[in-house]
């Protein structure tokens, strides 16, 4: 049987086969029991937030029922970003945080993500204990031992104040267009940017429960690109449905991805003496252009497997202060326990204000190499990994490209696919090398 928890909580079609109200009750009740067993000095307290998708109302009710049925108090935070829940777990001294969101996924999906005390992701062992506990039939508390429910009307305000306090430079004079994806940051993002001093123009900030991520936000940047040019803004910032990621658009309408955002922040942090060991942590999918730019800037790049949890593990292991993904998940461990798109947006604008430079100028230090990704369906991923022909083809391609390109073969974690990624000085060269490698991979039986 497959593990219930994925790399980012439990996610699926809301009210479908997996993510049902019954599962939400069982999951949250088990989480409360695991917490109570680990510390019997007090009644556990859990904070519960959600994004605005319609199914979140149903799942919130189920989560709260599960928590209280197991004797935990539940604090409903309402609609707010995932990083706000992580922050408030620590700020309110809660034992558990629950965020109901499917991030950038379409509206019919939803998910449940859990945070431990302090706002950190749960260790695998604790997730496993929670999953194991879902199949048991423990005694239930009655009377005064049943958990209580209350609402925190000041949750978003506390989070916005935290963001503004973490912004190192006044943003006066900067005009930003923020695409809220009709999601969880529809109020918090423009409010935080305005309080930090920027002139914020909010777009796609009218959630109705059904329109989240619908052709807008960080996965659909064309509307933001047009809006930045239309409003004559200094930049645009795009968040996803739960606002744990941030992508940018410069004043010309050109996209500034996570690689370039990290480069801008890394150089600024190095100058300020805040980049521990002059090191940036990113995944193997970051463009070679980022590696070359950081090398020129005297910054070491450490790479991990794909996934922000692997980046976070490396950051913690080395005590590093900046990491992230090309997709816009950027981690600043000194300021937040998880990826926070609003925090990243504020730090990026603060760098612009401090240097009095445009985003195009700052991001121009990175010249992304043309990249090609081909998914090759195979009969056996292990056979591909062990194939001498594939090994030889990869070595030949790497020798051909030298420092001017990169090759990465990565098996899918869920399908019999091998992803062939090639970066090269020109698009034609990348296409040619990728096609040749894909043919060799596909020929392995």
Short mmCIF file of C-alpha atoms in Angstrom, two decimals:
data_model
loop_
_atom_site.label_atom_id
_atom_site.label_comp_id
_atom_site.label_asym_id
_atom_site.label_seq_id
_atom_site.Cartn_x
_atom_site.Cartn_y
_atom_site.Cartn_z
CA UNK A 1 0.00 0.00 0.00
CA UNK A 2 1.40 3.42 -0.93
CA UNK A 3 2.18 6.03 1.71
CA UNK A 4 -0.66 8.48 2.39
CA UNK A 5 1.61 11.49 2.80
CA UNK A 6 3.33 12.83 -0.30
CA UNK A 7 6.17 15.34 -0.40
CA UNK A 8 3.74 18.12 0.54
CA UNK A 9 1.02 16.60 2.71
CA UNK A 10 -2.05 14.74 1.45
CA UNK A 11 -3.45 15.97 -1.85
CA UNK A 12 -6.11 14.81 -4.31
CA UNK A 13 -9.52 15.43 -5.83
CA UNK A 14 -11.66 16.90 -3.05
CA UNK A 15 -14.55 14.60 -2.16
CA UNK A 16 -13.14 12.02 -4.55
CA UNK A 17 -11.80 8.60 -3.64
CA UNK A 18 -8.97 9.84 -1.40
CA UNK A 19 -9.57 13.30 -0.02
CA UNK A 20 -12.93 12.87 1.68
CA UNK A 21 -14.37 14.46 4.83
CA UNK A 22 -14.03 11.06 6.48
CA UNK A 23 -10.29 11.03 5.76
CA UNK A 24 -9.93 14.60 7.03
CA UNK A 25 -11.62 13.67 10.32
CA UNK A 26 -9.48 10.57 10.77
CA UNK A 27 -6.24 12.31 9.80
CA UNK A 28 -6.70 15.31 12.09
CA UNK A 29 -7.91 13.17 15.01
CA UNK A 30 -4.89 10.91 14.69
CA UNK A 31 -2.57 13.93 14.51
CA UNK A 32 -4.09 15.30 17.72
CA UNK A 33 -3.66 11.94 19.48
CA UNK A 34 -0.01 11.63 18.38
CA UNK A 35 0.67 15.11 19.74
CA UNK A 36 -1.10 14.37 23.03
CA UNK A 37 0.91 11.18 23.49
CA UNK A 38 4.19 13.06 22.95
CA UNK A 39 3.35 15.75 25.54
CA UNK A 40 0.68 15.19 28.20
CA UNK A 41 1.41 18.44 30.05
CA UNK A 42 -1.44 20.31 28.37
CA UNK A 43 -4.31 20.00 25.94
CA UNK A 44 -3.00 20.23 22.35
CA UNK A 45 -3.86 23.37 20.37
CA UNK A 46 -4.05 23.32 16.57
CA UNK A 47 -4.42 26.28 14.21
CA UNK A 48 -6.36 25.66 10.99
CA UNK A 49 -6.15 27.77 7.82
CA UNK A 50 -7.32 27.31 4.25
CA UNK A 51 -7.23 28.79 0.78
CA UNK A 52 -10.52 30.04 -0.71
CA UNK A 53 -11.46 27.05 -2.89
CA UNK A 54 -15.01 25.88 -2.24
CA UNK A 55 -14.09 22.44 -0.91
CA UNK A 56 -11.98 24.05 1.79
CA UNK A 57 -15.12 24.94 3.72
CA UNK A 58 -16.14 21.27 3.85
CA UNK A 59 -12.67 20.04 4.73
CA UNK A 60 -12.15 22.72 7.36
CA UNK A 61 -15.29 21.55 9.15
CA UNK A 62 -14.07 17.94 9.00
CA UNK A 63 -10.57 18.81 10.25
CA UNK A 64 -11.95 20.82 13.17
CA UNK A 65 -14.32 17.95 14.04
CA UNK A 66 -11.44 15.48 14.01
CA UNK A 67 -9.21 17.64 16.18
CA UNK A 68 -11.83 18.36 18.81
CA UNK A 69 -13.09 14.76 18.87
CA UNK A 70 -9.56 13.76 19.92
CA UNK A 71 -9.43 16.38 22.67
CA UNK A 72 -7.48 19.14 20.91
CA UNK A 73 -8.56 22.77 20.79
CA UNK A 74 -8.90 24.20 17.27
CA UNK A 75 -8.25 27.81 16.30
CA UNK A 76 -9.76 28.71 12.93
CA UNK A 77 -7.60 31.23 11.10
CA UNK A 78 -9.80 31.58 8.01
CA UNK A 79 -8.44 32.19 4.52
CA UNK A 80 -4.74 33.01 4.49
CA UNK A 81 -1.48 31.80 2.87
CA UNK A 82 0.25 28.55 3.80
CA UNK A 83 3.32 30.42 5.16
CA UNK A 84 0.98 32.42 7.39
CA UNK A 85 -0.19 29.19 9.03
CA UNK A 86 3.43 28.10 9.54
CA UNK A 87 4.26 31.50 11.08
CA UNK A 88 1.21 31.51 13.35
CA UNK A 89 1.93 28.05 14.72
CA UNK A 90 5.05 29.57 16.26
CA UNK A 91 3.62 33.01 17.03
CA UNK A 92 0.62 31.58 18.88
CA UNK A 93 2.55 28.78 20.57
CA UNK A 94 0.37 26.11 18.97
CA UNK A 95 1.26 22.43 18.87
CA UNK A 96 0.07 21.80 15.32
CA UNK A 97 -0.77 23.72 12.17
CA UNK A 98 -3.17 22.50 9.50
CA UNK A 99 -3.36 24.14 6.07
CA UNK A 100 -6.11 23.09 3.68
CA UNK A 101 -4.91 23.86 0.15
CA UNK A 102 -3.80 22.28 -3.10
CA UNK A 103 -1.39 25.12 -3.84
CA UNK A 104 -1.15 25.68 -7.62
CA UNK A 105 -3.46 22.76 -8.51
CA UNK A 106 -6.82 23.35 -10.21
CA UNK A 107 -9.87 24.21 -8.11
CA UNK A 108 -11.38 20.68 -7.86
CA UNK A 109 -8.27 19.46 -6.02
CA UNK A 110 -7.45 20.15 -2.40
CA UNK A 111 -4.95 19.04 0.20
CA UNK A 112 -4.09 18.88 3.89
CA UNK A 113 -0.65 19.93 5.06
CA UNK A 114 0.52 19.63 8.66
CA UNK A 115 3.08 21.72 10.54
CA UNK A 116 4.75 20.79 13.81
CA UNK A 117 5.33 23.13 16.75
CA UNK A 118 7.39 26.10 15.64
CA UNK A 119 5.94 25.95 12.14
CA UNK A 120 8.21 23.25 10.75
CA UNK A 121 7.22 20.40 8.45
CA UNK A 122 6.52 17.15 10.23
CA UNK A 123 9.32 14.56 10.21
CA UNK A 124 8.56 11.41 8.23
CA UNK A 125 8.42 9.37 11.42
CA UNK A 126 5.65 11.54 12.85
CA UNK A 127 3.70 11.39 9.58
CA UNK A 128 4.03 7.62 9.66
CA UNK A 129 2.74 7.51 13.25
CA UNK A 130 -0.25 9.67 12.29
CA UNK A 131 -1.04 7.46 9.31
CA UNK A 132 -0.76 4.31 11.44
CA UNK A 133 -3.08 5.81 14.05
CA UNK A 134 -5.83 6.41 11.51
CA UNK A 135 -6.63 2.71 11.47
CA UNK A 136 -7.18 2.40 15.22
CA UNK A 137 -10.34 2.85 17.30
CA UNK A 138 -9.18 4.68 20.44
CA UNK A 139 -11.40 5.81 23.28
CA UNK A 140 -12.91 9.23 22.73
CA UNK A 141 -12.95 12.07 25.27
CA UNK A 142 -16.32 13.20 26.61
CA UNK A 143 -17.63 16.13 28.57
CA UNK A 144 -15.10 18.84 29.34
CA UNK A 145 -12.31 16.78 27.70
CA UNK A 146 -13.73 17.41 24.22
CA UNK A 147 -11.75 20.08 22.38
CA UNK A 148 -13.09 23.60 21.95
CA UNK A 149 -13.21 25.81 18.84
CA UNK A 150 -12.53 29.51 18.46
CA UNK A 151 -11.81 31.93 15.63
CA UNK A 152 -8.78 34.23 15.43
CA UNK A 153 -9.92 37.40 13.71
CA UNK A 154 -6.43 38.93 13.89
CA UNK A 155 -4.56 36.12 12.12
CA UNK A 156 -3.94 37.89 8.82
CA UNK A 157 -3.03 41.12 10.60
CA UNK A 158 -0.36 39.36 12.67
CA UNK A 159 1.09 37.80 9.54
CA UNK A 160 1.18 41.08 7.59
CA UNK A 161 2.89 42.84 10.50
CA UNK A 162 5.51 40.08 10.55
CA UNK A 163 6.16 40.51 6.82
CA UNK A 164 6.54 44.27 7.02
CA UNK A 165 8.87 44.01 10.04
CA UNK A 166 11.09 41.61 8.05
CA UNK A 167 11.45 44.04 5.11
CA UNK A 168 14.90 45.68 5.39
CA UNK A 169 14.33 48.67 3.13
CA UNK A 170 11.40 51.10 2.59
CA UNK A 171 9.76 50.44 -0.77
CA UNK A 172 8.60 53.99 -1.46
CA UNK A 173 8.63 54.81 -5.17
CA UNK A 174 8.16 51.20 -6.34
CA UNK A 175 4.99 50.33 -8.22
CA UNK A 176 4.20 46.62 -8.25
CA UNK A 177 1.41 44.64 -9.88
CA UNK A 178 0.59 41.56 -7.80
CA UNK A 179 -1.26 38.60 -9.29
CA UNK A 180 -2.96 36.85 -6.38
CA UNK A 181 -4.34 33.91 -8.45
CA UNK A 182 -7.75 34.49 -6.81
CA UNK A 183 -6.12 32.61 -3.95
CA UNK A 184 -5.17 32.78 -0.30
CA UNK A 185 -3.06 35.96 -0.63
CA UNK A 186 -5.75 38.07 -2.29
CA UNK A 187 -5.89 40.39 0.74
CA UNK A 188 -2.57 39.77 2.48
CA UNK A 189 -0.22 40.31 -0.49
CA UNK A 190 -1.33 43.76 -1.66
CA UNK A 191 -1.80 44.85 1.96
CA UNK A 192 1.73 43.83 2.95
CA UNK A 193 3.28 45.45 -0.12
CA UNK A 194 1.43 48.71 0.51
CA UNK A 195 2.35 48.84 4.18
CA UNK A 196 5.99 48.29 3.26
CA UNK A 197 5.78 51.45 1.14
CA UNK A 198 5.12 50.21 -2.40
CA UNK A 199 2.27 51.23 -4.64
CA UNK A 200 0.49 47.91 -5.16
CA UNK A 201 -1.94 47.17 -7.97
CA UNK A 202 -3.78 43.94 -7.20
CA UNK A 203 -5.06 41.77 -10.04
CA UNK A 204 -6.93 38.47 -9.87
CA UNK A 205 -7.68 39.16 -6.21
CA UNK A 206 -11.41 38.39 -6.16
CA UNK A 207 -11.75 34.77 -5.05
CA UNK A 208 -15.19 33.21 -5.31
CA UNK A 209 -14.26 29.67 -4.33
CA UNK A 210 -14.23 28.48 -7.93
CA UNK A 211 -11.74 30.69 -9.79
CA UNK A 212 -8.51 29.94 -7.90
CA UNK A 213 -5.53 29.42 -10.28
CA UNK A 214 -7.90 29.58 -13.27
CA UNK A 215 -5.57 30.86 -16.00
CA UNK A 216 -3.85 33.25 -13.58
CA UNK A 217 -1.13 33.28 -10.93
CA UNK A 218 2.39 31.90 -10.95
CA UNK A 219 1.60 29.13 -13.45
CA UNK A 220 0.01 31.50 -16.01
CA UNK A 221 2.17 34.61 -16.28
CA UNK A 222 0.92 36.19 -19.51
CA UNK A 223 -1.88 38.23 -17.84
CA UNK A 224 0.63 39.64 -15.33
CA UNK A 225 3.14 40.47 -18.05
CA UNK A 226 0.49 42.51 -19.87
CA UNK A 227 -0.65 44.22 -16.67
CA UNK A 228 2.88 45.33 -15.73
CA UNK A 229 3.33 47.03 -19.09
CA UNK A 230 -0.18 48.50 -19.00
CA UNK A 231 0.33 50.05 -15.55
CA UNK A 232 3.93 51.15 -16.15
CA UNK A 233 4.98 49.24 -13.05
CA UNK A 234 8.53 48.58 -11.88
CA UNK A 235 7.73 44.88 -11.60
CA UNK A 236 5.06 42.26 -11.23
CA UNK A 237 4.84 39.47 -8.66
CA UNK A 238 2.84 36.29 -9.18
CA UNK A 239 1.74 33.97 -6.40
CA UNK A 240 0.05 30.59 -6.56
CA UNK A 241 -3.15 29.58 -4.78
CA UNK A 242 -1.61 29.30 -1.32
CA UNK A 243 1.17 31.87 -1.89
CA UNK A 244 4.14 29.75 -0.92
CA UNK A 245 5.82 30.59 -4.21
CA UNK A 246 6.69 33.78 -6.06
CA UNK A 247 7.68 34.48 -9.64
CA UNK A 248 8.38 37.93 -11.02
CA UNK A 249 8.07 40.01 -14.18
CA UNK A 250 10.42 42.91 -14.87
CA UNK A 251 9.41 46.35 -16.11
CA UNK A 252 9.54 45.23 -19.74
CA UNK A 253 7.22 42.27 -19.14
CA UNK A 254 10.00 39.66 -19.21
CA UNK A 255 9.68 36.74 -16.82
CA UNK A 256 12.10 36.52 -13.87
CA UNK A 257 11.96 32.92 -12.63
CA UNK A 258 13.04 31.42 -9.32
CA UNK A 259 16.63 31.00 -10.48
CA UNK A 260 16.99 34.70 -11.19
CA UNK A 261 15.19 35.72 -8.01
CA UNK A 262 17.59 33.56 -5.99
CA UNK A 263 20.56 35.09 -7.79
CA UNK A 264 19.44 38.63 -6.95
CA UNK A 265 18.86 37.74 -3.30
CA UNK A 266 22.09 35.74 -3.03
CA UNK A 267 24.27 38.61 -4.20
CA UNK A 268 22.53 41.03 -1.86
CA UNK A 269 22.85 38.68 1.10
CA UNK A 270 26.53 38.06 0.35
CA UNK A 271 27.21 41.79 0.30
CA UNK A 272 25.43 42.12 3.66
CA UNK A 273 27.33 39.20 5.17
CA UNK A 274 24.10 37.20 5.54
CA UNK A 275 24.80 34.39 3.04
CA UNK A 276 26.31 31.65 5.22
CA UNK A 277 29.46 30.19 3.66
CA UNK A 278 28.61 32.20 0.51
CA UNK A 279 26.39 29.26 -0.46
CA UNK A 280 23.10 28.96 -2.34
CA UNK A 281 21.13 25.70 -2.25
CA UNK A 282 18.99 24.74 -5.23
CA UNK A 283 17.83 21.63 -7.08
CA UNK A 284 19.31 19.80 -10.04
CA UNK A 285 16.71 21.47 -12.27
CA UNK A 286 18.12 24.97 -11.84
CA UNK A 287 19.52 26.33 -15.09
CA UNK A 288 23.26 26.19 -15.73
CA UNK A 289 23.07 29.94 -16.27
CA UNK A 290 22.45 30.33 -12.53
CA UNK A 291 25.51 28.20 -11.71
CA UNK A 292 27.74 30.24 -14.02
CA UNK A 293 26.47 33.57 -12.68
CA UNK A 294 26.98 32.49 -9.08
CA UNK A 295 30.47 31.24 -9.87
CA UNK A 296 31.31 34.67 -11.28
CA UNK A 297 29.90 36.27 -8.11
CA UNK A 298 31.98 34.07 -5.80
CA UNK A 299 28.99 32.08 -4.58
CA UNK A 300 28.95 28.29 -4.24
CA UNK A 301 25.87 26.42 -5.47
CA UNK A 302 24.88 23.17 -3.75
CA UNK A 303 22.28 21.02 -5.51
CA UNK A 304 19.65 18.61 -4.19
CA UNK A 305 16.97 16.35 -5.63
CA UNK A 306 13.83 18.06 -6.95
CA UNK A 307 11.47 19.20 -4.20
CA UNK A 308 11.54 22.02 -1.67
CA UNK A 309 11.70 19.55 1.21
CA UNK A 310 15.12 18.38 -0.04
CA UNK A 311 16.30 21.96 -0.33
CA UNK A 312 15.11 22.60 3.22
CA UNK A 313 16.94 19.51 4.51
CA UNK A 314 20.20 20.72 2.95
CA UNK A 315 19.69 24.23 4.33
CA UNK A 316 19.22 22.86 7.84
CA UNK A 317 22.11 20.41 7.59
CA UNK A 318 24.58 23.12 6.57
CA UNK A 319 23.05 26.05 8.41
CA UNK A 320 22.68 27.85 5.07
CA UNK A 321 20.45 30.89 4.64
CA UNK A 322 19.09 30.81 1.08
CA UNK A 323 17.77 28.11 -1.21
CA UNK A 324 14.93 27.27 -3.52
CA UNK A 325 13.64 26.09 -6.85
CA UNK A 326 13.31 27.45 -10.36
CA UNK A 327 9.53 27.23 -9.91
CA UNK A 328 9.54 30.06 -7.38
CA UNK A 329 9.71 28.20 -4.07
CA UNK A 330 12.39 30.24 -2.29
CA UNK A 331 13.43 29.51 1.29
CA UNK A 332 14.88 32.02 3.75
CA UNK A 333 15.31 30.00 6.96
CA UNK A 334 16.29 32.98 9.12
CA UNK A 335 12.95 34.63 8.35
CA UNK A 336 10.51 31.77 7.73
CA UNK A 337 10.20 28.03 8.35
CA UNK A 338 8.74 27.32 4.92
CA UNK A 339 8.57 28.88 1.47
CA UNK A 340 6.84 32.28 1.64
CA UNK A 341 6.03 34.00 -1.64
CA UNK A 342 5.09 37.30 -0.02
CA UNK A 343 8.28 37.43 2.02
CA UNK A 344 10.32 36.74 -1.12
CA UNK A 345 8.49 39.46 -3.03
CA UNK A 346 9.27 41.97 -0.29
CA UNK A 347 12.94 40.97 -0.13
CA UNK A 348 13.23 41.27 -3.91
CA UNK A 349 11.72 44.76 -3.91
CA UNK A 350 13.94 45.76 -0.97
CA UNK A 351 16.99 44.83 -3.06
CA UNK A 352 15.69 47.00 -5.90
CA UNK A 353 15.15 49.91 -3.50
CA UNK A 354 18.56 49.51 -1.83
CA UNK A 355 20.47 49.42 -5.12
CA UNK A 356 18.18 51.86 -6.96
CA UNK A 357 18.30 49.37 -9.83
CA UNK A 358 15.58 47.98 -12.06
CA UNK A 359 14.65 44.34 -11.82
CA UNK A 360 15.87 43.83 -15.38
CA UNK A 361 19.30 45.15 -14.39
CA UNK A 362 19.53 43.00 -11.28
CA UNK A 363 18.25 39.81 -12.91
CA UNK A 364 20.46 40.37 -15.94
CA UNK A 365 23.40 38.76 -14.15
CA UNK A 366 21.86 35.38 -15.07
CA UNK A 367 21.71 34.39 -18.73
CA UNK A 368 19.58 31.24 -18.86
CA UNK A 369 20.77 28.63 -21.33
CA UNK A 370 18.19 27.17 -23.73
CA UNK A 371 16.69 24.11 -22.06
CA UNK A 372 14.92 21.08 -23.53
CA UNK A 373 13.05 18.46 -21.52
CA UNK A 374 11.87 15.23 -23.19
CA UNK A 375 9.85 12.61 -21.34
CA UNK A 376 10.78 9.17 -22.67
CA UNK A 377 8.43 6.28 -21.85
CA UNK A 378 10.44 3.15 -21.06
CA UNK A 379 9.76 -0.44 -20.07
CA UNK A 380 12.13 -0.44 -17.09
CA UNK A 381 13.67 2.67 -15.50
CA UNK A 382 16.24 0.55 -13.68
CA UNK A 383 17.41 -0.97 -16.97
CA UNK A 384 17.98 2.52 -18.37
CA UNK A 385 20.04 3.49 -15.33
CA UNK A 386 22.20 0.36 -15.72
CA UNK A 387 22.60 0.59 -19.50
CA UNK A 388 26.20 1.03 -20.74
CA UNK A 389 24.85 2.54 -23.96
CA UNK A 390 23.04 5.26 -22.02
CA UNK A 391 26.08 5.93 -19.83
CA UNK A 392 28.30 6.27 -22.90
CA UNK A 393 25.80 8.55 -24.68
CA UNK A 394 25.57 10.84 -21.66
CA UNK A 395 29.36 11.01 -21.31
CA UNK A 396 29.71 11.85 -25.00
CA UNK A 397 27.08 14.59 -24.76
CA UNK A 398 28.73 16.09 -21.68
CA UNK A 399 32.10 16.10 -23.43
CA UNK A 400 30.55 17.75 -26.47
CA UNK A 401 28.91 20.51 -24.41
CA UNK A 402 31.71 21.04 -21.90
CA UNK A 403 31.20 24.07 -19.63
CA UNK A 404 28.69 25.52 -22.08
CA UNK A 405 25.93 22.99 -21.38
CA UNK A 406 24.53 20.34 -19.10
CA UNK A 407 22.82 16.94 -19.29
CA UNK A 408 20.48 15.45 -16.71
CA UNK A 409 18.63 12.13 -16.90
CA UNK A 410 16.02 11.77 -14.15
CA UNK A 411 13.60 8.86 -13.70
CA UNK A 412 10.01 9.74 -12.84
CA UNK A 413 9.02 8.91 -9.31
CA UNK A 414 5.57 7.63 -10.28
CA UNK A 415 5.71 6.39 -13.90
CA UNK A 416 7.93 4.35 -16.22
CA UNK A 417 9.40 7.54 -17.65
CA UNK A 418 12.89 8.92 -17.90
CA UNK A 419 13.16 12.69 -18.20
CA UNK A 420 15.97 13.80 -20.51
CA UNK A 421 17.00 17.39 -19.83
CA UNK A 422 19.65 19.19 -21.89
CA UNK A 423 20.95 22.76 -21.69
CA UNK A 424 23.17 24.15 -24.43
CA UNK A 425 24.39 27.49 -25.82
CA UNK A 426 21.69 27.51 -28.53
CA UNK A 427 18.21 26.08 -28.84
CA UNK A 428 19.20 24.06 -31.90
CA UNK A 429 22.10 22.47 -30.04
CA UNK A 430 19.91 21.65 -27.03
CA UNK A 431 17.25 20.11 -29.28
CA UNK A 432 19.83 18.05 -31.18
CA UNK A 433 21.57 16.62 -28.11
CA UNK A 434 18.27 15.94 -26.31
CA UNK A 435 16.81 14.09 -29.30
CA UNK A 436 19.92 11.92 -29.64
CA UNK A 437 19.90 11.04 -25.94
CA UNK A 438 16.16 10.36 -25.95
CA UNK A 439 16.64 7.92 -28.84
CA UNK A 440 19.29 6.00 -26.90
CA UNK A 441 17.14 5.91 -23.76
CA UNK A 442 14.08 4.79 -25.72
CA UNK A 443 16.02 1.94 -27.36
CA UNK A 444 16.70 0.29 -23.98
CA UNK A 445 14.17 -2.53 -23.55
#
